[in-house]
Tab-separated table of C-alpha atoms in Angstrom:
chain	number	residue	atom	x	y	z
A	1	UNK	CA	-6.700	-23.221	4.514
A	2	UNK	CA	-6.856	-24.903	7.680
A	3	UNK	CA	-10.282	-26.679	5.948
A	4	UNK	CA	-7.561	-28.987	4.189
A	5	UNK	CA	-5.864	-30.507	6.396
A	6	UNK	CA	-6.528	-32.122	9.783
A	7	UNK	CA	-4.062	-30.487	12.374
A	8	UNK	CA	-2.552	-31.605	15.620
A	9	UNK	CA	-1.660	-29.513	18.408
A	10	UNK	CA	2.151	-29.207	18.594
A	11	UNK	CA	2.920	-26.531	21.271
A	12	UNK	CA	2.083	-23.767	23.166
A	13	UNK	CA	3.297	-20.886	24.874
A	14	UNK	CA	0.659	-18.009	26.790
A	15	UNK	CA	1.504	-14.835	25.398
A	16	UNK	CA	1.251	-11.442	27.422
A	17	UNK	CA	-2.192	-9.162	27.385
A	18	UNK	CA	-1.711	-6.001	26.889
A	19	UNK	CA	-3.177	-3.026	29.082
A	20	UNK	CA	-6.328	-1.630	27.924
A	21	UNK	CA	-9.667	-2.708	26.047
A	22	UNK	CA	-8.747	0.393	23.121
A	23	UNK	CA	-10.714	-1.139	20.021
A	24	UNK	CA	-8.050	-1.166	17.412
A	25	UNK	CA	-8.373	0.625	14.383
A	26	UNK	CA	-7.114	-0.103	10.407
A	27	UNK	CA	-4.119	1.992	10.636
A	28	UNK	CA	-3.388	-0.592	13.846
A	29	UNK	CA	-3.644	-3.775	11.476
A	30	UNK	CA	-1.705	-1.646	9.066
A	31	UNK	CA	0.983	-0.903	10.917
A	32	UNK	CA	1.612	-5.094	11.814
A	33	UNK	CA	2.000	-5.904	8.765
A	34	UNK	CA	4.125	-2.978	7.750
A	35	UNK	CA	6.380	-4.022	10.913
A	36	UNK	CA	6.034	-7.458	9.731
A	37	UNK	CA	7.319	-6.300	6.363
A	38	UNK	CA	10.251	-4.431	7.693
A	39	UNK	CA	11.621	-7.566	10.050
A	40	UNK	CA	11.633	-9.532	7.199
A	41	UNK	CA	12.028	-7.396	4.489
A	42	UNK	CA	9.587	-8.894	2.434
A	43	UNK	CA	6.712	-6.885	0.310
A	44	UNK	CA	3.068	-8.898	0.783
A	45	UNK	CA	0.907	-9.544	-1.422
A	46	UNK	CA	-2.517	-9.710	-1.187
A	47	UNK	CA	-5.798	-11.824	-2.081
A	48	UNK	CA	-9.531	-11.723	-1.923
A	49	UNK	CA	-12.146	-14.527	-3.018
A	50	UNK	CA	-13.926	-13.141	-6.123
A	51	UNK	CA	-17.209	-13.707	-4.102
A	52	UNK	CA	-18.951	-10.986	-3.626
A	53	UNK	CA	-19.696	-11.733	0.264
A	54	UNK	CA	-16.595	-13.030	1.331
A	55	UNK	CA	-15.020	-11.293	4.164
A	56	UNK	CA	-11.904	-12.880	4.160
A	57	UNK	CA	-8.579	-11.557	3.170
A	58	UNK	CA	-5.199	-13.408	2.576
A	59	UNK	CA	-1.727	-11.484	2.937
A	60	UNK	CA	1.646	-13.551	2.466
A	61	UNK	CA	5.096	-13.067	2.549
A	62	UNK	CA	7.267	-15.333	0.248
A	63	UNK	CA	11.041	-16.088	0.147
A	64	UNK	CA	11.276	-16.162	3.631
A	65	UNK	CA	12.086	-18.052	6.780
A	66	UNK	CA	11.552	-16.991	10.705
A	67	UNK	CA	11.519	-18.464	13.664
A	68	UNK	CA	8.610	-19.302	15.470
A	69	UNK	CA	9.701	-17.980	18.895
A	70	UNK	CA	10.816	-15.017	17.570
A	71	UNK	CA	7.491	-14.142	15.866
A	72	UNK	CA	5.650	-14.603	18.786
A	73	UNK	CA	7.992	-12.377	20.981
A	74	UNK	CA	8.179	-9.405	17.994
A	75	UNK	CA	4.137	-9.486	16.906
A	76	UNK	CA	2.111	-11.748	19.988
A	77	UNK	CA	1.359	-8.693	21.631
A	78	UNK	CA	0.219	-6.865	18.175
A	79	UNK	CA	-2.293	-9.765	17.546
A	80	UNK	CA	-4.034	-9.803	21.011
A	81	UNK	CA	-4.682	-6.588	20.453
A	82	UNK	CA	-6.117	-6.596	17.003
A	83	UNK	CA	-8.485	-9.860	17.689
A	84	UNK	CA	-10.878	-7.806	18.993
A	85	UNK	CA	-11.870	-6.987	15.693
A	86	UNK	CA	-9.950	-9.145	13.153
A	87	UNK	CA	-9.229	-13.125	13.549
A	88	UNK	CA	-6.120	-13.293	12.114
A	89	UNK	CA	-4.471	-17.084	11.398
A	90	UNK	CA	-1.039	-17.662	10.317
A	91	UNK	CA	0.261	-20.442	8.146
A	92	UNK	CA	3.253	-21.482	6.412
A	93	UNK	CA	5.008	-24.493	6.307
A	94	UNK	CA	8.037	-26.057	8.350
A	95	UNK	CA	11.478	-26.012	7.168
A	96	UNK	CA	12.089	-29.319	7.697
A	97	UNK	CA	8.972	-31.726	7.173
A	98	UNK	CA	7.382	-29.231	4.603
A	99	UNK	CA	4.368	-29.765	6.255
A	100	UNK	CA	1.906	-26.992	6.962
A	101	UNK	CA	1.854	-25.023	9.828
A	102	UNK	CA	-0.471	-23.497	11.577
A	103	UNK	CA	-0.265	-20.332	13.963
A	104	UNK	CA	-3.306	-19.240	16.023
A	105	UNK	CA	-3.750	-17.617	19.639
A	106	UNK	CA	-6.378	-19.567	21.780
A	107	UNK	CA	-8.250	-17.986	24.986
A	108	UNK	CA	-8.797	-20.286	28.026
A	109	UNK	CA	-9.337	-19.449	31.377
A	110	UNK	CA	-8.807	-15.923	30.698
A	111	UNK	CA	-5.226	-16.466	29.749
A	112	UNK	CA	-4.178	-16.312	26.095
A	113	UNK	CA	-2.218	-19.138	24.226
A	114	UNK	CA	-0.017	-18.749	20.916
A	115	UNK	CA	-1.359	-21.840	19.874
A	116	UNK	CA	1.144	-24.041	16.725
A	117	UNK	CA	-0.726	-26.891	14.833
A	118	UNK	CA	0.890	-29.081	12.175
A	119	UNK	CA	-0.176	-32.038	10.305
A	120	UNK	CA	1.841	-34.239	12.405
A	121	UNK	CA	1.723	-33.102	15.835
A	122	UNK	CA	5.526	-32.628	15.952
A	123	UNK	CA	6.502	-28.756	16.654
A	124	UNK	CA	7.874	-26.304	13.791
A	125	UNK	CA	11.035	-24.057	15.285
A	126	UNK	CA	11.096	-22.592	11.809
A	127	UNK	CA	8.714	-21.662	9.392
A	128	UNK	CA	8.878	-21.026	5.540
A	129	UNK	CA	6.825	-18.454	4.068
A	130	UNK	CA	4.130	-16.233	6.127
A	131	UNK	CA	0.250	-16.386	5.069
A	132	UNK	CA	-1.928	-14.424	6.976
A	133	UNK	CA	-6.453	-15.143	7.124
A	134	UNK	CA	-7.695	-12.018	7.856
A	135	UNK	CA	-11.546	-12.121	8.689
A	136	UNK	CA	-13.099	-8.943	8.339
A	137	UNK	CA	-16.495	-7.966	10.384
A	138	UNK	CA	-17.962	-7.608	6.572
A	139	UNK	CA	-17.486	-7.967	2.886
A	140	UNK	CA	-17.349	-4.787	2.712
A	141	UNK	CA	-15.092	-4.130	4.570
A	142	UNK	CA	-12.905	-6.638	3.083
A	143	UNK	CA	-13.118	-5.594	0.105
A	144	UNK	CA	-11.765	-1.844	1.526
A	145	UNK	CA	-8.902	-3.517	3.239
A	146	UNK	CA	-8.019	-5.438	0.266
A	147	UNK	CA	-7.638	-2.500	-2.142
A	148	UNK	CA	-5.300	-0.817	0.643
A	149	UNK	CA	-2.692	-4.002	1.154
A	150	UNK	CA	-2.717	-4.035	-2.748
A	151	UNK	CA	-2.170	-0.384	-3.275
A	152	UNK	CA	0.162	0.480	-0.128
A	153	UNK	CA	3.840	1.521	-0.926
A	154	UNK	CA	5.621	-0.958	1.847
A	155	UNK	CA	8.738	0.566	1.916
A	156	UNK	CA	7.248	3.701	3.306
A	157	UNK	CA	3.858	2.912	4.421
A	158	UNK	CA	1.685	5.200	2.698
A	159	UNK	CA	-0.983	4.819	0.345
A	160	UNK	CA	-2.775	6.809	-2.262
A	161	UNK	CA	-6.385	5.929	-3.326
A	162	UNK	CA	-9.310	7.252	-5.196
A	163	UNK	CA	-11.229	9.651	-2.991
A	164	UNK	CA	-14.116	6.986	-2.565
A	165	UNK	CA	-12.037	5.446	0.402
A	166	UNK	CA	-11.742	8.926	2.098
A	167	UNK	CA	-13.958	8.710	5.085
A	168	UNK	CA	-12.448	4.827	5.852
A	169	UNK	CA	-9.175	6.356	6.046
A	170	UNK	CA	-10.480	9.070	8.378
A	171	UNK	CA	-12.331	6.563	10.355
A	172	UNK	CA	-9.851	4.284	10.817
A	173	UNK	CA	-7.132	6.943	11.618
A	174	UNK	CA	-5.197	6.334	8.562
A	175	UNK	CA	-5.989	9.612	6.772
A	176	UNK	CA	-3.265	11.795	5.863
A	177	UNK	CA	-4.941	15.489	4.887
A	178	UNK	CA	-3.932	17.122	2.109
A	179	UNK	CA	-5.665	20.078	-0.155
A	180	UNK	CA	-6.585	19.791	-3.531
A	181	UNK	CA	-5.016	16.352	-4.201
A	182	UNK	CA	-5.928	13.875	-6.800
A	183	UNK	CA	-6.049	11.323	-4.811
A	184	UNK	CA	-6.633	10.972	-0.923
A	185	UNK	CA	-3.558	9.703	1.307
A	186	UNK	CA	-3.121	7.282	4.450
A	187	UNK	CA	0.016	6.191	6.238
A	188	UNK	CA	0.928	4.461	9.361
A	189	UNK	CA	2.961	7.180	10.458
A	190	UNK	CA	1.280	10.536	11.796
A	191	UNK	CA	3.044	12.704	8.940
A	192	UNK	CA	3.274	12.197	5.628
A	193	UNK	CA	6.724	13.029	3.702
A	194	UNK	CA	5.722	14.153	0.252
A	195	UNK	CA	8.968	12.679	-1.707
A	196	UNK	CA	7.513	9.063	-0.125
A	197	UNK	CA	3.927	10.374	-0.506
A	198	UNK	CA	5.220	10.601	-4.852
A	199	UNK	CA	7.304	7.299	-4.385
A	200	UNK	CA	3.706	6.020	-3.482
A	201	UNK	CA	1.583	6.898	-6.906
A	202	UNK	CA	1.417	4.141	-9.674
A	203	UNK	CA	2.172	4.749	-12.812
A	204	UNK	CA	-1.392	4.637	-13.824
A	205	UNK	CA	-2.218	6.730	-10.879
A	206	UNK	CA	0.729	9.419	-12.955
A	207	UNK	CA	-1.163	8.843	-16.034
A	208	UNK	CA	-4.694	10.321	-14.339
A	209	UNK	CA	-2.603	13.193	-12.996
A	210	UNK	CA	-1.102	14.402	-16.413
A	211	UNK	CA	-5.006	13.284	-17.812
A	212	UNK	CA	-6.234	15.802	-15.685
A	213	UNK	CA	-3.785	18.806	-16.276
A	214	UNK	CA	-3.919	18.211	-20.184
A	215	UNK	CA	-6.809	17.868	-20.338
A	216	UNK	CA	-8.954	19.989	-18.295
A	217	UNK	CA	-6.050	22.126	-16.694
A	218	UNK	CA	-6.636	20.993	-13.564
A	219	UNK	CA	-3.610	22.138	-11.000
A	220	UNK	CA	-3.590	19.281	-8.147
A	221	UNK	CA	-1.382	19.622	-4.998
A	222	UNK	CA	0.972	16.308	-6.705
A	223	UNK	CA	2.208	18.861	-9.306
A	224	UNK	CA	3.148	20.990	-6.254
A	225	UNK	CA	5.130	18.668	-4.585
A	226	UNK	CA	6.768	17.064	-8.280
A	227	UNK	CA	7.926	20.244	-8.982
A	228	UNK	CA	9.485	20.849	-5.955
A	229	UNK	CA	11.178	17.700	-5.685
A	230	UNK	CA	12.311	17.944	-10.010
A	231	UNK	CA	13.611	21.293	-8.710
A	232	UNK	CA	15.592	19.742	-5.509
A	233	UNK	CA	16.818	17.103	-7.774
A	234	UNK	CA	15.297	14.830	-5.594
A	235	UNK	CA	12.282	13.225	-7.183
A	236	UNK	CA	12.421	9.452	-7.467
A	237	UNK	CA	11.808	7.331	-10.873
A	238	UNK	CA	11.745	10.242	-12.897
A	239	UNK	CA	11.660	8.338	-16.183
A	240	UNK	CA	8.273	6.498	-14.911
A	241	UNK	CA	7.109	10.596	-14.905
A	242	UNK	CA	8.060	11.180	-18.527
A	243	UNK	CA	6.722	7.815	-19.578
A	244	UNK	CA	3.522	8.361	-18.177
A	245	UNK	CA	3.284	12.033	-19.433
A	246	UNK	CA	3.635	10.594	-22.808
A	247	UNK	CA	1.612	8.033	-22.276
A	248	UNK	CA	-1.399	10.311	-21.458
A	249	UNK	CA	-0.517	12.641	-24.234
A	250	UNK	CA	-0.786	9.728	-26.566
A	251	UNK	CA	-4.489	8.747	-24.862
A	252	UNK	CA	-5.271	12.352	-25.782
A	253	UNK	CA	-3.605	12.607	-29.157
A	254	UNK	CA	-1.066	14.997	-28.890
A	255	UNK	CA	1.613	15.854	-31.602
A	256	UNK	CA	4.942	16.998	-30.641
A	257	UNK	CA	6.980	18.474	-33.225
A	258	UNK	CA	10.590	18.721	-32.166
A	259	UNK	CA	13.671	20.666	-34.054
A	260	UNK	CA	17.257	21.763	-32.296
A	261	UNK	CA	15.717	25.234	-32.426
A	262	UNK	CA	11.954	24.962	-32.339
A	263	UNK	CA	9.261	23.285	-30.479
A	264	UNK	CA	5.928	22.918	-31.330
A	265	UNK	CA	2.732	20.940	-29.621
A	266	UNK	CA	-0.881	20.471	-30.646
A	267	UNK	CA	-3.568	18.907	-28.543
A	268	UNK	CA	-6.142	16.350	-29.913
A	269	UNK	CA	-8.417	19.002	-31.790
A	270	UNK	CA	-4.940	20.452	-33.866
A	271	UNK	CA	-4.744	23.468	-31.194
A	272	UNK	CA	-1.539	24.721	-30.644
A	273	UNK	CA	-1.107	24.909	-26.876
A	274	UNK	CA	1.500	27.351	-25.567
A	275	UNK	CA	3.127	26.563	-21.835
A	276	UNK	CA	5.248	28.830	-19.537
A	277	UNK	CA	8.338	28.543	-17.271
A	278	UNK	CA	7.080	31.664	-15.618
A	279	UNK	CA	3.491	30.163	-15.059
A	280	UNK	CA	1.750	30.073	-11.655
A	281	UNK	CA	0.648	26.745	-12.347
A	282	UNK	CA	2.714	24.068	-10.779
A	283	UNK	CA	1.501	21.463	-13.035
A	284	UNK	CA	2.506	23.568	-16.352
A	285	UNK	CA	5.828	23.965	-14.732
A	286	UNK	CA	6.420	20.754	-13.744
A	287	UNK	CA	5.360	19.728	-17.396
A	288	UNK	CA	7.980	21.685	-18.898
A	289	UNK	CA	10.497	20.389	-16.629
A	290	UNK	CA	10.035	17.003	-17.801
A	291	UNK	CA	10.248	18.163	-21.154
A	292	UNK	CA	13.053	20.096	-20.921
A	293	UNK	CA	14.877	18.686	-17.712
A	294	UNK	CA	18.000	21.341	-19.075
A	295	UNK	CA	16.080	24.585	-18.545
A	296	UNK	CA	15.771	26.362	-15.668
Protein backbone atom coordinates (compact mmCIF):
# COMPACT_ATOMS: atom_id res chain seq x y z
CA UNK A 1 0.00 0.00 0.00
CA UNK A 2 2.52 2.39 0.90
CA UNK A 3 3.65 1.91 -3.15
CA UNK A 4 0.63 4.43 -3.75
CA UNK A 5 1.19 7.15 -2.20
CA UNK A 6 4.22 9.34 -1.44
CA UNK A 7 4.38 9.81 2.46
CA UNK A 8 5.81 12.44 4.72
CA UNK A 9 7.16 11.94 8.02
CA UNK A 10 4.71 13.33 10.61
CA UNK A 11 6.03 12.24 14.08
CA UNK A 12 7.85 10.15 16.14
CA UNK A 13 8.14 8.76 19.41
CA UNK A 14 11.19 5.84 20.45
CA UNK A 15 9.43 3.05 21.81
CA UNK A 16 10.92 0.71 24.64
CA UNK A 17 13.10 -2.67 23.71
CA UNK A 18 12.25 -5.32 25.37
CA UNK A 19 14.70 -7.75 27.34
CA UNK A 20 15.90 -10.62 25.47
CA UNK A 21 16.82 -11.71 21.75
CA UNK A 22 13.89 -14.90 22.20
CA UNK A 23 13.01 -15.42 18.36
CA UNK A 24 9.29 -15.13 18.42
CA UNK A 25 7.19 -17.77 17.36
CA UNK A 26 3.45 -17.91 15.39
CA UNK A 27 1.49 -18.36 18.45
CA UNK A 28 3.49 -14.83 19.44
CA UNK A 29 2.08 -13.00 16.21
CA UNK A 30 -1.11 -14.77 17.08
CA UNK A 31 -1.60 -13.69 20.21
CA UNK A 32 -1.15 -9.57 18.92
CA UNK A 33 -3.61 -9.71 16.92
CA UNK A 34 -5.94 -11.64 19.15
CA UNK A 35 -5.08 -8.79 21.85
CA UNK A 36 -5.54 -6.39 19.14
CA UNK A 37 -8.95 -7.93 18.53
CA UNK A 38 -10.04 -7.86 22.09
CA UNK A 39 -9.07 -3.87 22.67
CA UNK A 40 -11.08 -3.11 19.96
CA UNK A 41 -13.45 -5.64 19.71
CA UNK A 42 -13.24 -6.05 16.21
CA UNK A 43 -12.97 -9.64 14.26
CA UNK A 44 -10.06 -9.30 11.26
CA UNK A 45 -10.20 -10.36 8.29
CA UNK A 46 -7.71 -11.57 6.26
CA UNK A 47 -6.05 -11.44 2.62
CA UNK A 48 -3.42 -13.03 0.49
CA UNK A 49 -2.32 -12.09 -3.23
CA UNK A 50 -3.48 -15.01 -5.43
CA UNK A 51 0.25 -15.25 -6.53
CA UNK A 52 1.64 -18.13 -5.88
CA UNK A 53 5.05 -16.55 -4.41
CA UNK A 54 3.81 -13.81 -2.57
CA UNK A 55 4.75 -13.72 0.98
CA UNK A 56 2.72 -11.07 2.05
CA UNK A 57 -0.32 -11.13 4.18
CA UNK A 58 -2.94 -8.34 4.92
CA UNK A 59 -5.11 -8.41 8.26
CA UNK A 60 -7.63 -5.39 8.95
CA UNK A 61 -9.92 -4.34 11.35
CA UNK A 62 -12.96 -2.25 10.12
CA UNK A 63 -15.54 -0.07 11.96
CA UNK A 64 -13.13 1.22 14.14
CA UNK A 65 -11.26 4.18 15.51
CA UNK A 66 -8.06 4.32 18.07
CA UNK A 67 -5.78 6.51 19.04
CA UNK A 68 -2.45 6.60 17.90
CA UNK A 69 -0.73 7.03 21.29
CA UNK A 70 -2.61 4.56 22.74
CA UNK A 71 -1.67 1.87 20.16
CA UNK A 72 1.75 2.44 20.53
CA UNK A 73 1.67 2.24 24.43
CA UNK A 74 -0.80 -1.18 24.33
CA UNK A 75 1.13 -3.14 21.18
CA UNK A 76 4.88 -1.07 20.59
CA UNK A 77 6.44 -3.45 22.71
CA UNK A 78 4.57 -6.60 20.92
CA UNK A 79 5.95 -5.38 17.49
CA UNK A 80 9.67 -4.96 18.47
CA UNK A 81 9.54 -8.14 19.43
CA UNK A 82 7.96 -9.84 16.50
CA UNK A 83 10.23 -7.84 13.75
CA UNK A 84 12.70 -10.16 14.15
CA UNK A 85 10.90 -12.34 12.01
CA UNK A 86 7.84 -10.52 10.54
CA UNK A 87 7.85 -6.71 9.13
CA UNK A 88 4.70 -5.74 10.08
CA UNK A 89 3.26 -2.06 8.67
CA UNK A 90 0.18 -0.49 9.82
CA UNK A 91 -2.16 1.72 7.86
CA UNK A 92 -5.40 3.29 8.11
CA UNK A 93 -6.51 6.54 7.53
CA UNK A 94 -6.97 9.80 9.77
CA UNK A 95 -10.16 10.81 11.19
CA UNK A 96 -10.01 14.05 10.14
CA UNK A 97 -8.18 14.62 6.66
CA UNK A 98 -9.12 11.01 5.48
CA UNK A 99 -5.85 10.74 4.34
CA UNK A 100 -3.81 7.58 4.72
CA UNK A 101 -1.76 6.82 7.42
CA UNK A 102 1.02 5.11 7.85
CA UNK A 103 2.48 3.28 11.05
CA UNK A 104 5.99 1.75 10.99
CA UNK A 105 8.87 1.36 13.72
CA UNK A 106 12.32 2.61 12.37
CA UNK A 107 15.86 1.52 13.96
CA UNK A 108 18.59 4.23 14.23
CA UNK A 109 21.38 4.38 16.33
CA UNK A 110 20.34 1.38 18.10
CA UNK A 111 17.26 3.03 19.43
CA UNK A 112 13.85 2.16 17.98
CA UNK A 113 11.29 4.77 16.58
CA UNK A 114 7.35 4.29 16.16
CA UNK A 115 7.64 6.02 13.10
CA UNK A 116 3.75 7.91 11.60
CA UNK A 117 3.76 8.94 7.84
CA UNK A 118 0.82 10.62 6.10
CA UNK A 119 0.32 12.08 2.79
CA UNK A 120 0.62 15.47 4.11
CA UNK A 121 3.16 15.56 6.67
CA UNK A 122 0.66 16.79 9.30
CA UNK A 123 0.32 14.13 12.35
CA UNK A 124 -2.84 11.70 12.77
CA UNK A 125 -3.98 11.59 16.77
CA UNK A 126 -6.66 9.25 15.51
CA UNK A 127 -6.88 6.68 13.11
CA UNK A 128 -9.86 4.96 11.26
CA UNK A 129 -9.69 1.45 10.48
CA UNK A 130 -6.47 -0.90 11.23
CA UNK A 131 -4.62 -2.73 8.15
CA UNK A 132 -1.85 -4.69 8.99
CA UNK A 133 1.35 -5.92 5.94
CA UNK A 134 2.56 -8.85 7.26
CA UNK A 135 5.78 -10.10 5.35
CA UNK A 136 6.41 -13.56 5.87
CA UNK A 137 10.15 -15.15 5.53
CA UNK A 138 8.32 -17.30 2.56
CA UNK A 139 5.30 -17.98 0.47
CA UNK A 140 4.92 -20.68 2.12
CA UNK A 141 4.73 -19.70 4.94
CA UNK A 142 2.29 -17.14 4.08
CA UNK A 143 0.18 -19.08 2.73
CA UNK A 144 0.13 -21.24 6.36
CA UNK A 145 -0.46 -18.07 8.25
CA UNK A 146 -3.14 -17.03 6.01
CA UNK A 147 -5.32 -20.14 6.36
CA UNK A 148 -4.93 -19.70 10.32
CA UNK A 149 -6.15 -15.74 10.54
CA UNK A 150 -9.01 -16.98 8.19
CA UNK A 151 -9.95 -20.03 10.13
CA UNK A 152 -9.25 -18.77 13.87
CA UNK A 153 -12.37 -18.38 16.19
CA UNK A 154 -11.40 -14.64 17.62
CA UNK A 155 -13.53 -14.61 20.36
CA UNK A 156 -11.66 -17.44 21.92
CA UNK A 157 -8.52 -17.83 20.10
CA UNK A 158 -8.44 -21.23 18.96
CA UNK A 159 -8.35 -22.78 15.73
CA UNK A 160 -9.16 -26.06 14.14
CA UNK A 161 -7.47 -27.16 10.84
CA UNK A 162 -6.94 -30.11 8.64
CA UNK A 163 -4.15 -32.24 10.04
CA UNK A 164 -1.75 -31.04 7.14
CA UNK A 165 -0.89 -27.91 9.36
CA UNK A 166 -0.01 -30.19 12.37
CA UNK A 167 3.69 -29.97 12.68
CA UNK A 168 3.44 -25.79 12.02
CA UNK A 169 1.29 -25.66 14.93
CA UNK A 170 3.75 -27.76 16.95
CA UNK A 171 6.59 -25.76 15.68
CA UNK A 172 5.37 -22.64 16.27
CA UNK A 173 3.99 -23.51 19.80
CA UNK A 174 0.47 -23.17 18.84
CA UNK A 175 -0.48 -26.87 19.02
CA UNK A 176 -3.10 -27.88 21.28
CA UNK A 177 -2.88 -32.03 21.62
CA UNK A 178 -5.69 -33.89 21.44
CA UNK A 179 -6.34 -37.86 20.59
CA UNK A 180 -8.19 -39.09 17.88
CA UNK A 181 -9.57 -35.73 16.63
CA UNK A 182 -10.74 -34.85 13.23
CA UNK A 183 -9.07 -32.09 13.00
CA UNK A 184 -5.79 -30.78 14.77
CA UNK A 185 -6.15 -27.69 17.30
CA UNK A 186 -4.01 -24.44 18.16
CA UNK A 187 -4.75 -21.63 20.56
CA UNK A 188 -2.98 -18.77 22.06
CA UNK A 189 -3.68 -19.88 25.38
CA UNK A 190 -1.73 -23.00 26.92
CA UNK A 191 -5.14 -25.02 27.43
CA UNK A 192 -7.70 -25.57 25.34
CA UNK A 193 -11.49 -25.46 26.73
CA UNK A 194 -13.42 -27.95 24.67
CA UNK A 195 -16.97 -25.97 24.71
CA UNK A 196 -14.64 -23.00 22.86
CA UNK A 197 -12.57 -25.73 21.14
CA UNK A 198 -16.66 -26.79 19.46
CA UNK A 199 -17.55 -22.96 19.28
CA UNK A 200 -14.39 -23.08 16.95
CA UNK A 201 -15.53 -25.82 14.08
CA UNK A 202 -17.32 -24.44 10.89
CA UNK A 203 -20.17 -25.66 9.80
CA UNK A 204 -18.51 -27.38 6.97
CA UNK A 205 -15.89 -28.55 9.32
CA UNK A 206 -19.54 -30.27 11.29
CA UNK A 207 -20.50 -31.57 8.01
CA UNK A 208 -16.95 -33.75 7.64
CA UNK A 209 -17.51 -34.88 11.22
CA UNK A 210 -21.11 -36.39 10.74
CA UNK A 211 -19.45 -37.52 6.94
CA UNK A 212 -17.18 -39.48 8.78
CA UNK A 213 -19.42 -41.20 11.50
CA UNK A 214 -22.18 -42.02 8.78
CA UNK A 215 -20.32 -42.98 6.75
CA UNK A 216 -17.48 -45.02 7.77
CA UNK A 217 -18.37 -45.10 11.61
CA UNK A 218 -15.61 -43.37 12.52
CA UNK A 219 -15.82 -42.26 16.49
CA UNK A 220 -13.59 -38.90 16.69
CA UNK A 221 -12.77 -37.25 20.09
CA UNK A 222 -15.45 -34.00 18.77
CA UNK A 223 -18.33 -36.50 19.32
CA UNK A 224 -16.82 -36.93 22.82
CA UNK A 225 -16.81 -33.59 23.80
CA UNK A 226 -20.55 -32.74 21.76
CA UNK A 227 -22.01 -35.18 23.72
CA UNK A 228 -20.87 -34.07 26.79
CA UNK A 229 -21.65 -30.60 26.33
CA UNK A 230 -25.61 -31.73 24.58
CA UNK A 231 -25.70 -33.62 27.90
CA UNK A 232 -24.60 -30.44 30.19
CA UNK A 233 -26.96 -28.42 28.21
CA UNK A 234 -24.21 -26.42 27.38
CA UNK A 235 -23.27 -26.82 23.76
CA UNK A 236 -23.38 -23.65 21.69
CA UNK A 237 -25.37 -23.21 18.18
CA UNK A 238 -26.97 -26.36 18.47
CA UNK A 239 -29.23 -25.84 15.47
CA UNK A 240 -25.92 -25.28 13.19
CA UNK A 241 -25.34 -29.24 14.64
CA UNK A 242 -28.68 -30.51 13.37
CA UNK A 243 -28.38 -28.55 10.17
CA UNK A 244 -25.22 -29.90 9.34
CA UNK A 245 -26.17 -33.52 10.37
CA UNK A 246 -28.82 -33.24 7.83
CA UNK A 247 -26.93 -31.74 5.57
CA UNK A 248 -24.41 -34.67 5.41
CA UNK A 249 -27.17 -37.17 5.52
CA UNK A 250 -28.56 -35.56 2.45
CA UNK A 251 -24.76 -35.73 0.69
CA UNK A 252 -25.09 -39.41 1.56
CA UNK A 253 -28.72 -40.02 0.70
CA UNK A 254 -30.35 -40.91 3.66
CA UNK A 255 -34.20 -41.40 4.13
CA UNK A 256 -35.80 -40.67 7.33
CA UNK A 257 -39.15 -41.91 7.82
CA UNK A 258 -40.81 -40.27 10.78
CA UNK A 259 -44.38 -41.25 12.55
CA UNK A 260 -45.56 -40.11 16.36
CA UNK A 261 -44.79 -43.75 17.17
CA UNK A 262 -42.18 -45.06 14.78
CA UNK A 263 -38.91 -44.15 13.36
CA UNK A 264 -37.27 -45.51 10.63
CA UNK A 265 -33.75 -44.61 8.66
CA UNK A 266 -32.05 -46.05 5.61
CA UNK A 267 -28.61 -45.16 4.40
CA UNK A 268 -27.75 -44.51 0.67
CA UNK A 269 -27.74 -48.31 -0.44
CA UNK A 270 -31.68 -48.77 1.21
CA UNK A 271 -30.00 -50.38 4.50
CA UNK A 272 -31.82 -49.93 7.44
CA UNK A 273 -29.34 -48.70 10.04
CA UNK A 274 -30.26 -49.26 13.69
CA UNK A 275 -28.57 -46.71 16.48
CA UNK A 276 -28.42 -47.00 20.33
CA UNK A 277 -28.82 -44.74 23.41
CA UNK A 278 -26.91 -47.38 25.26
CA UNK A 279 -24.01 -47.42 22.62
CA UNK A 280 -20.32 -46.97 23.53
CA UNK A 281 -19.92 -44.83 20.70
CA UNK A 282 -20.02 -41.19 21.49
CA UNK A 283 -20.73 -40.21 18.04
CA UNK A 284 -23.96 -42.65 17.79
CA UNK A 285 -25.03 -41.08 20.98
CA UNK A 286 -24.53 -37.78 20.24
CA UNK A 287 -26.46 -38.53 16.89
CA UNK A 288 -29.43 -39.59 18.62
CA UNK A 289 -29.39 -36.70 20.82
CA UNK A 290 -29.77 -34.40 18.07
CA UNK A 291 -32.44 -36.38 16.81
CA UNK A 292 -34.26 -36.78 19.68
CA UNK A 293 -33.05 -33.78 21.95
CA UNK A 294 -36.30 -35.17 24.44
CA UNK A 295 -34.78 -38.56 25.29
CA UNK A 296 -32.54 -39.27 27.74
Amino acid sequence: MMEMHSFLKAKQKEIPSPNGEEKPSARGLFEFLYEISEWIQAIPSAYRHENEETSTIYVWFNDIAVAEDDFWQVFGEYLVLLRARWKIDIFGTAGMSQETVWLALQEENSHIYAVQKTLSGHPADTIESLCLRIQCLSSEQSKILYALVGATNWKNGTVALDWKYSSFLLEENLAQPTQNSCFCYGGVFEEMDLEDTLQTLTFQQKIILWTGFLKNGLDYAEFEWLYNAISKNVVSNRVEWELSLHTAMQNLKYTVQVSPNDFEMHDGHGCRRYFSFNSTSYAERAFLKILFPLNT
